[in-house]
Coordinates of C-alpha atoms in Angstrom, one line a residue:
X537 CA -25.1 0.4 -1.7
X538 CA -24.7 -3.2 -2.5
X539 CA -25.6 -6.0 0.1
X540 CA -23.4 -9.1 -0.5
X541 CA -26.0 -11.6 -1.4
X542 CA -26.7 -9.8 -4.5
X543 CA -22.8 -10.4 -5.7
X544 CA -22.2 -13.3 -8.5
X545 CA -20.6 -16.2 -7.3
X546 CA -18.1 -17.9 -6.6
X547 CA -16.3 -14.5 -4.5
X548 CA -13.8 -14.0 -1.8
X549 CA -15.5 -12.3 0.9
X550 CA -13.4 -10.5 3.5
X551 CA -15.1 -9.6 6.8
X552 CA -13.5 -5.6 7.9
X553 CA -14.7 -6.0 11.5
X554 CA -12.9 -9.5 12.2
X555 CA -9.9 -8.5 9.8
X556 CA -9.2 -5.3 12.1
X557 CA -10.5 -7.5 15.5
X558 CA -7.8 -10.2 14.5
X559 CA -4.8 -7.7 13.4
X560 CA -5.8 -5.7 17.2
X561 CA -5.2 -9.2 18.6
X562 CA -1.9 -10.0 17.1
X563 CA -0.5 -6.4 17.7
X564 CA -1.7 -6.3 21.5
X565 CA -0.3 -9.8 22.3
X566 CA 2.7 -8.7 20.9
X567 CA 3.1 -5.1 23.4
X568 CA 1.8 -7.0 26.1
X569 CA 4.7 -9.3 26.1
X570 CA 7.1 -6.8 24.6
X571 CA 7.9 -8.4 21.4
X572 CA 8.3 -7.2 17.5
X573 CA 5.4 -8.3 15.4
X574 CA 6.3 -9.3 11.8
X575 CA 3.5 -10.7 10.0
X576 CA 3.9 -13.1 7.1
X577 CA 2.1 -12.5 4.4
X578 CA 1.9 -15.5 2.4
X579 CA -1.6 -15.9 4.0
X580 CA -3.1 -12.9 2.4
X581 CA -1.0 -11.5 -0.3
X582 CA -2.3 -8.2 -0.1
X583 CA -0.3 -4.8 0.1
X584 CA -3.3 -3.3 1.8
X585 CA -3.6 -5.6 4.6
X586 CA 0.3 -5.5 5.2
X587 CA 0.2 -2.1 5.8
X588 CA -3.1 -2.1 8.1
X589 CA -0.4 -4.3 10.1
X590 CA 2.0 -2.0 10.1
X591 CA -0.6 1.0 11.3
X592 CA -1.3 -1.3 14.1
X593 CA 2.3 -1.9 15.2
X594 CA 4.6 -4.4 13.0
X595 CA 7.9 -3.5 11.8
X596 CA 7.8 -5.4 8.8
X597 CA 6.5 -8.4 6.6
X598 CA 7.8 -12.3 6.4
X599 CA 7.3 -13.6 2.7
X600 CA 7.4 -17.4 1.5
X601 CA 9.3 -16.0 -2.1
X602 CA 11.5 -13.2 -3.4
X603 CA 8.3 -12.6 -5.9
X604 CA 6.2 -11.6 -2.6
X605 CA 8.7 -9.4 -1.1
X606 CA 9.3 -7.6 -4.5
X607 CA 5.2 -7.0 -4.2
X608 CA 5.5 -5.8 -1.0
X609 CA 8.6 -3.5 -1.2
X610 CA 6.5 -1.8 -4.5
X611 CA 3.7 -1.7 -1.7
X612 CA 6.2 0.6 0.6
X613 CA 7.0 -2.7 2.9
X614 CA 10.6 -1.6 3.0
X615 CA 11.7 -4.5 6.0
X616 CA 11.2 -7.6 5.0
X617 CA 12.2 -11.3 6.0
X618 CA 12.4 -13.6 3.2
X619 CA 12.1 -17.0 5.0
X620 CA 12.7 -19.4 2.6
X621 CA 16.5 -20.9 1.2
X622 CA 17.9 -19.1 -1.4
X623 CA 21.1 -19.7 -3.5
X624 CA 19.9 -19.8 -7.1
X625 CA 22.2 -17.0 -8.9
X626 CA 19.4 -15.3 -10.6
X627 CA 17.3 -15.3 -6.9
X628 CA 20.5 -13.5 -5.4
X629 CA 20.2 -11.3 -8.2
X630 CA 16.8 -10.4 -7.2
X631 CA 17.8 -9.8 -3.9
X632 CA 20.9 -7.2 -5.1
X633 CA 17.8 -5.4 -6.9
X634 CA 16.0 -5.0 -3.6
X635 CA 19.1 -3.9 -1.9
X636 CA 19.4 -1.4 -4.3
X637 CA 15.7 -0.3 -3.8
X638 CA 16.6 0.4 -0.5
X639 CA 14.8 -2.7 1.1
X640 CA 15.8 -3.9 4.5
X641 CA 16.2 -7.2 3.1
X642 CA 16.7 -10.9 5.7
X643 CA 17.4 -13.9 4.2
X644 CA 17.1 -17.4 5.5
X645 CA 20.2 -19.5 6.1
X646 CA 20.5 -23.0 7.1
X647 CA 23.9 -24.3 5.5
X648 CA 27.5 -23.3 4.8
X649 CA 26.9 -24.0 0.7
X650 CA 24.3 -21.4 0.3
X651 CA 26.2 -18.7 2.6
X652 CA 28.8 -19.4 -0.1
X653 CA 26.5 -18.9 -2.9
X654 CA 25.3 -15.6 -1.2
X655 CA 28.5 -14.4 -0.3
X656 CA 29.8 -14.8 -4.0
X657 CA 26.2 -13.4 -5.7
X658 CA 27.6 -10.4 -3.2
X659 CA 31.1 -10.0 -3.8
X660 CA 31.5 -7.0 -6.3
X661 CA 28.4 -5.2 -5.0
X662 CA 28.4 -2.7 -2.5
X663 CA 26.0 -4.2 -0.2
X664 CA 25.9 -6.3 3.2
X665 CA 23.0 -8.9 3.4
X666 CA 21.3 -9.9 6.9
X667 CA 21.0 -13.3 7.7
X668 CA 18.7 -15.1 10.1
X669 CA 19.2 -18.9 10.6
X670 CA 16.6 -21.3 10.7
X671 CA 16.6 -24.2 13.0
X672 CA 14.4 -27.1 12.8
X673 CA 12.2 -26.7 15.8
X674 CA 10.4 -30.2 15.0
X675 CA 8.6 -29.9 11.8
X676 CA 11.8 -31.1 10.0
X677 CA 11.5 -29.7 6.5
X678 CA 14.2 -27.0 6.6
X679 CA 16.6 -25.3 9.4
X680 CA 19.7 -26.7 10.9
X681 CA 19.3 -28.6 14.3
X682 CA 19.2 -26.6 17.7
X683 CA 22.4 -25.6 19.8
X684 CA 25.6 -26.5 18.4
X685 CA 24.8 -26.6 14.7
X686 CA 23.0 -22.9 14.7
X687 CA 27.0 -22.1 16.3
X688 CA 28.8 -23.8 13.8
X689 CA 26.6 -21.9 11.2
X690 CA 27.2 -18.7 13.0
X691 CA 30.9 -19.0 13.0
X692 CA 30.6 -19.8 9.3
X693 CA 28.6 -16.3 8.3
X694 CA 30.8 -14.1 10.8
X695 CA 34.0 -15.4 8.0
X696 CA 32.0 -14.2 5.1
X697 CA 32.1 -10.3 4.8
X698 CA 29.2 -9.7 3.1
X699 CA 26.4 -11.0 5.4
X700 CA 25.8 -10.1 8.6
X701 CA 23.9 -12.4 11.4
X702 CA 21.4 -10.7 12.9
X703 CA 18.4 -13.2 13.8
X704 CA 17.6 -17.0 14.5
X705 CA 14.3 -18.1 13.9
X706 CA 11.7 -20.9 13.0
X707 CA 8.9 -22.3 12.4
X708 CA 6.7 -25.0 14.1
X709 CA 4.6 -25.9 11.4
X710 CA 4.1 -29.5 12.8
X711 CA 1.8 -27.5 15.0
X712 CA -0.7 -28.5 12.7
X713 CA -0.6 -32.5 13.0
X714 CA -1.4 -31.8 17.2
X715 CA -4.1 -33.9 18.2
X716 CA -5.0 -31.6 21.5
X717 CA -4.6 -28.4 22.6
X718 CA -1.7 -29.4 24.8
X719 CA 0.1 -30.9 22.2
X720 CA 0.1 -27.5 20.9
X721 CA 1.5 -26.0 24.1
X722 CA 4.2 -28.6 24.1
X723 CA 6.0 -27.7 20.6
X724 CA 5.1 -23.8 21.1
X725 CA 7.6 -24.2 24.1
X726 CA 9.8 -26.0 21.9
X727 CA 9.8 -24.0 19.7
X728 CA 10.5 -21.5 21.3
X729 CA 13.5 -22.8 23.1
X730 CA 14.7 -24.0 20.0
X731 CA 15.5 -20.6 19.2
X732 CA 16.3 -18.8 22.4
X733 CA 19.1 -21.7 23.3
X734 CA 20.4 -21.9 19.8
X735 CA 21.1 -17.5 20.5
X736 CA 22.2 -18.6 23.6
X737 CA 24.7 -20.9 22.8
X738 CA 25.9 -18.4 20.0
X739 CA 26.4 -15.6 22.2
X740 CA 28.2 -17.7 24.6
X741 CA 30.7 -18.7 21.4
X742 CA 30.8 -14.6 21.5
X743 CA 28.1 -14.2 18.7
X744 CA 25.4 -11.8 19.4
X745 CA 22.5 -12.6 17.9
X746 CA 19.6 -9.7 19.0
X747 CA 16.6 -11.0 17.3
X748 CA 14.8 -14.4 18.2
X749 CA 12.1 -15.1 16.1
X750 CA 8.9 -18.1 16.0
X751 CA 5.7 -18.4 14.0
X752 CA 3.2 -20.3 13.7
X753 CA -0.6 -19.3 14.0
X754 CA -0.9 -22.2 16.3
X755 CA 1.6 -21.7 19.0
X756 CA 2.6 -17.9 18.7
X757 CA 0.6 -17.0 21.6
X758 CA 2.9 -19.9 23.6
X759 CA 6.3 -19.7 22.1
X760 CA 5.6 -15.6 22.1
X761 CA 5.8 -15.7 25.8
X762 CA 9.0 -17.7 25.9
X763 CA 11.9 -15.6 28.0
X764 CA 14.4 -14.8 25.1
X765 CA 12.2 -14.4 22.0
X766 CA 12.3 -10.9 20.6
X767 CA 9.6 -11.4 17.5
X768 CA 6.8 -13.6 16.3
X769 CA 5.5 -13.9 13.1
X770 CA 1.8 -15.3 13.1
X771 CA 0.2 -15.4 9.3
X772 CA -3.0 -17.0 9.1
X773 CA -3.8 -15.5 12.3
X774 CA -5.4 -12.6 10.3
X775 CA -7.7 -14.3 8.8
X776 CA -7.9 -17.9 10.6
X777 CA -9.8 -20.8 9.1
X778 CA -11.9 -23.9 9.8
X779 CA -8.7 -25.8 10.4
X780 CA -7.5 -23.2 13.4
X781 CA -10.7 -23.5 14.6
X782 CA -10.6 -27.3 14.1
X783 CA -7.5 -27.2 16.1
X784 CA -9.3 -25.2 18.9
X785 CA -6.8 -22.0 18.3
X786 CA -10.0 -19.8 17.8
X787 CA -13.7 -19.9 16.8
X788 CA -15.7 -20.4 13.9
X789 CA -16.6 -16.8 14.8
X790 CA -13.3 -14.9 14.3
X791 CA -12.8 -16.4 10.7
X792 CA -12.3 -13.3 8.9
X793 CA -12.5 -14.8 5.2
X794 CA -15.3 -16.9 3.3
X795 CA -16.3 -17.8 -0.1
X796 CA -19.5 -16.8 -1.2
X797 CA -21.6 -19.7 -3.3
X798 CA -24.6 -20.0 -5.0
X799 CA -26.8 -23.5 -5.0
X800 CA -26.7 -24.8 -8.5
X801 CA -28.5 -27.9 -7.8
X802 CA -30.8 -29.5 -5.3
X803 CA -31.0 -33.6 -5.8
X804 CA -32.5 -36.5 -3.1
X805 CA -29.6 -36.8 -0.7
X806 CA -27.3 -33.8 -2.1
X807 CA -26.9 -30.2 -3.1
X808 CA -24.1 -28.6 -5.8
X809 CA -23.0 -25.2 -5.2
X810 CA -20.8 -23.0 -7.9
X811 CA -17.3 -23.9 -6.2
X812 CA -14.7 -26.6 -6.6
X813 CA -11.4 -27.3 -6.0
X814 CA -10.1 -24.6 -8.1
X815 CA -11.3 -22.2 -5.0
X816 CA -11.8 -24.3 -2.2
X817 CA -8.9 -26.2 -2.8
X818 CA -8.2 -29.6 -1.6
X819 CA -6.7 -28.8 1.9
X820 CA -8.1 -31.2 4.8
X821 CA -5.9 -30.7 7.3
X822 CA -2.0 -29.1 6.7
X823 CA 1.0 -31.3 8.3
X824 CA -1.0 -34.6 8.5
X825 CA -3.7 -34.1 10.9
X826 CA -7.8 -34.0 9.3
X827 CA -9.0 -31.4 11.9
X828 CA -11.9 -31.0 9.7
X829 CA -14.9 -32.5 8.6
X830 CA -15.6 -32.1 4.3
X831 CA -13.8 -29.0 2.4
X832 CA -15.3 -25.8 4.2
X833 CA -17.4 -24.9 6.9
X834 CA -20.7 -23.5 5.3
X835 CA -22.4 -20.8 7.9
X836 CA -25.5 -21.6 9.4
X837 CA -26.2 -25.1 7.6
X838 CA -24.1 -27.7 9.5
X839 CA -27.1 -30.0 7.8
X840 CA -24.9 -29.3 4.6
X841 CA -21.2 -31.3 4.7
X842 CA -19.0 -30.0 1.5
X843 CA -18.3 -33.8 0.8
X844 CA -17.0 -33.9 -2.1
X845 CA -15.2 -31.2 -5.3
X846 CA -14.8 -31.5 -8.6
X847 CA -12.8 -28.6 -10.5
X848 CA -16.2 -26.3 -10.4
X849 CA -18.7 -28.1 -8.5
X850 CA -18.8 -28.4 -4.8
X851 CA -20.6 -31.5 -3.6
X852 CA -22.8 -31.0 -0.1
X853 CA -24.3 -34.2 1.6
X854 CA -27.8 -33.6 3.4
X855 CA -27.0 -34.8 6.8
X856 CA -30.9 -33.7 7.3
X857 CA -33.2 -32.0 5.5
X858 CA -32.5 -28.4 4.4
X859 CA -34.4 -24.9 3.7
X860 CA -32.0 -24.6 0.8
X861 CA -33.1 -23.8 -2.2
X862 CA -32.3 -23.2 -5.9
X863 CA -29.9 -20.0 -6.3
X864 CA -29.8 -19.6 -3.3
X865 CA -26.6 -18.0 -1.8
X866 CA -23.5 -19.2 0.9
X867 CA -21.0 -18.5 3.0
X868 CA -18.2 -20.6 3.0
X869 CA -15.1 -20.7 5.7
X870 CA -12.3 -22.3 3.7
X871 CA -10.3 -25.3 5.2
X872 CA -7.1 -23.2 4.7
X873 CA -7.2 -19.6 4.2
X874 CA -3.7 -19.1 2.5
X875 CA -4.8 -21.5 -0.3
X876 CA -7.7 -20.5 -1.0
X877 CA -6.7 -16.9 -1.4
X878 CA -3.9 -17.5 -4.1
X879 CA -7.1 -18.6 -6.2
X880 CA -8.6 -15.3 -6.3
X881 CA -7.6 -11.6 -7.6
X882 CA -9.5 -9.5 -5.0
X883 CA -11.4 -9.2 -2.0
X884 CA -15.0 -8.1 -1.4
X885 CA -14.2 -6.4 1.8
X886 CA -17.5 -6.1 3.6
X887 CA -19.2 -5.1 6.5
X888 CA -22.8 -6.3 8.3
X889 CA -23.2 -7.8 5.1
X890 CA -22.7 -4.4 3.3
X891 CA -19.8 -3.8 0.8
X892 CA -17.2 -1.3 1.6
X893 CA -14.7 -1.6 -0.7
X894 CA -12.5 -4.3 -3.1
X895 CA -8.8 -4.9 -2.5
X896 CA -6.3 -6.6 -5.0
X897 CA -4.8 -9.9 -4.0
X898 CA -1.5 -7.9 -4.7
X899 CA 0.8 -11.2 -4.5
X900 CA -1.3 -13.7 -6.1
X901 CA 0.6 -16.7 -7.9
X902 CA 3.7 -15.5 -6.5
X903 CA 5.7 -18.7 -6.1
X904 CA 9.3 -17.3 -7.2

């Protein structure tokens, strides 16, 4: 048996209880309200997590890249949205690989240049690509605009005969940026109206469109209840972080992931622990809004603020004095989960402080 504390340092920690307690969540929001559940799994880039989800109920995985979904179809993920723009001839050519592996493949569209692109990539194959469009639902980084452009997108794919329009969907990132908790119910219903009267409008053009999808950890749990939406695809939800707790979405308490750190050093007004900005990362706040104080939430010593990281050194500010001392070891709940796990090849999955088991960071550094 091996307790945590006696693990070297700096190591990703994964909490079983609060994983399974957070997937539960997810899975029964989503049959309360009688919508799909398709996690993304940019957040935790693990095979064995994405199919936990799928035991408790989701029909599939979003990635960020082709690189992740290739991970995850080798996994045995065999529906998967790819939510990202894609047009690049050798990424198509990726994608006629997955086809042929059988994968349930959607693809992201948001302009009549890349349908082309696509269309051509799949012109001498045998295959039929789904499509979902992605409209801009306020974050304005990709997606075409709401109503009348998602139509005159639509009418574009239906004249290309090899894709098929099956979803619209997006993702209100900006979620992030909200400075109270009813800012965040205020774009969860927008963006979830975004969606359900861009299908609307397609449908009345005499486009069906059968799935409606929204994200975001943030406002799922708003824009999940809006009348028309079929799917949500929460990602950080399975693991939260200080900056969805920052954001009031949850509690320090359900944060599911931490990095384990060892003091290094103990000076006048300071302490250094084993873990810098290569694990931590830099994040402070994602879309423009510091909902966070330093660069982690250390457990049990809020006389302790992360002030400060260098590349391997984490720099902790004594607010008060502390009972910390010299090798001494810490839990850490990262500012953003999903960054901080690309740093790392595998979990410690633990439980009441005992280790159960390690799981590989399947998809780590997948960015193609």
């Amino acid at each position: 048996m091996t307790i945590i504390r006696a693990i070297d340092t700096p190591t990703l920690l994964l909490d079983h209880q609060k994983l399974l307690k957070n997937i539960t969540d997810i899975a029964n929001f989503a049959k309360e309200q009688g919508v799909s559940y398709r996690p993304h799994i940019k957040t935790h880039k693990s095979v064995k997590i994405a199919q936990l989800q799928v035991e408790a109920g989701a029909v599939g995985v979003t990635t960020a890249k082709i690189s992740e979904a290739e991970v995850m179809a080798a996994g045995g993920i065999k529906d998967i949205l790819i939510a990202y723009p894609i047009s690049s001839p050798d990424k198509i050519n990726r994608i006629i690989k997955l086809l042929q592996k059988g994968v349930q493949l959607k693809v992201s569209v948001d302009n009549t240049e890349s349908i082309g692109y696509l269309q051509k990539g799949l012109e001498h194959t045998p295959y039929t690509l789904e499509v979902w469009i992605k409209v801009n639902s306020g974050l304005n980084r990709c997606g075409v605009e709401p109503g009348q452009e998602a139509v005159q997108i639509a009418k574009a794919i239906m004249s290309h005969s090899k894709l098929k329009l099956c979803g619209i969907f997006t993702h209100a990132g900006h979620s992030y940026a909200a400075k109270s908790y009813d800012e965040i119910e205020a774009i969860g219903n927008q963006e979830g109206f975004s969606v359900v009267d861009s299908a609307n409008e397609c449908e009345k053009a005499g486009i069906q469109i059968p799935i409606r999808s929204v994200g975001s950890t943030p406002t799922y749990k708003i824009s999940g209840k809006v009348p028309g939406v079929t799917e949500i695809r929460p990602g950080n939800a399975v693991f939260f972080d200080a900056i969805q707790a920052g954001l009031g979405v949850t509690s320090i308490e359900n944060c599911a992931l931490t990095l384990l750190a060892t003091v290094v050093g103990i000076y006048k007004n300071h302490i250094i622990i084993d873990t810098g900005s290569k694990s931590l990362c830099l994040d402070k706040g994602a879309h423009g809004n510091q909902t966070v104080s330093g660069f982690g939430h250390i457990i049990g010593h809020t006389e302790v603020l992360l002030d400060r990281l260098s590349e391997e050194h984490g720099v902790g500010i004594l607010l008060h004095e502390t009972n910390l001392a010299l090798n001494d070891k810490v839990q850490i709940i990262p500012n953003h989960a999903c960054t901080v796990v690309n740093q790392f090849n595998e979990y410690v999955v633990h439980e009441n402080g005992i280790v159960l088991d390690v799981w590989k960071v399947d998809a780590r550094g997948m960015v193609m």
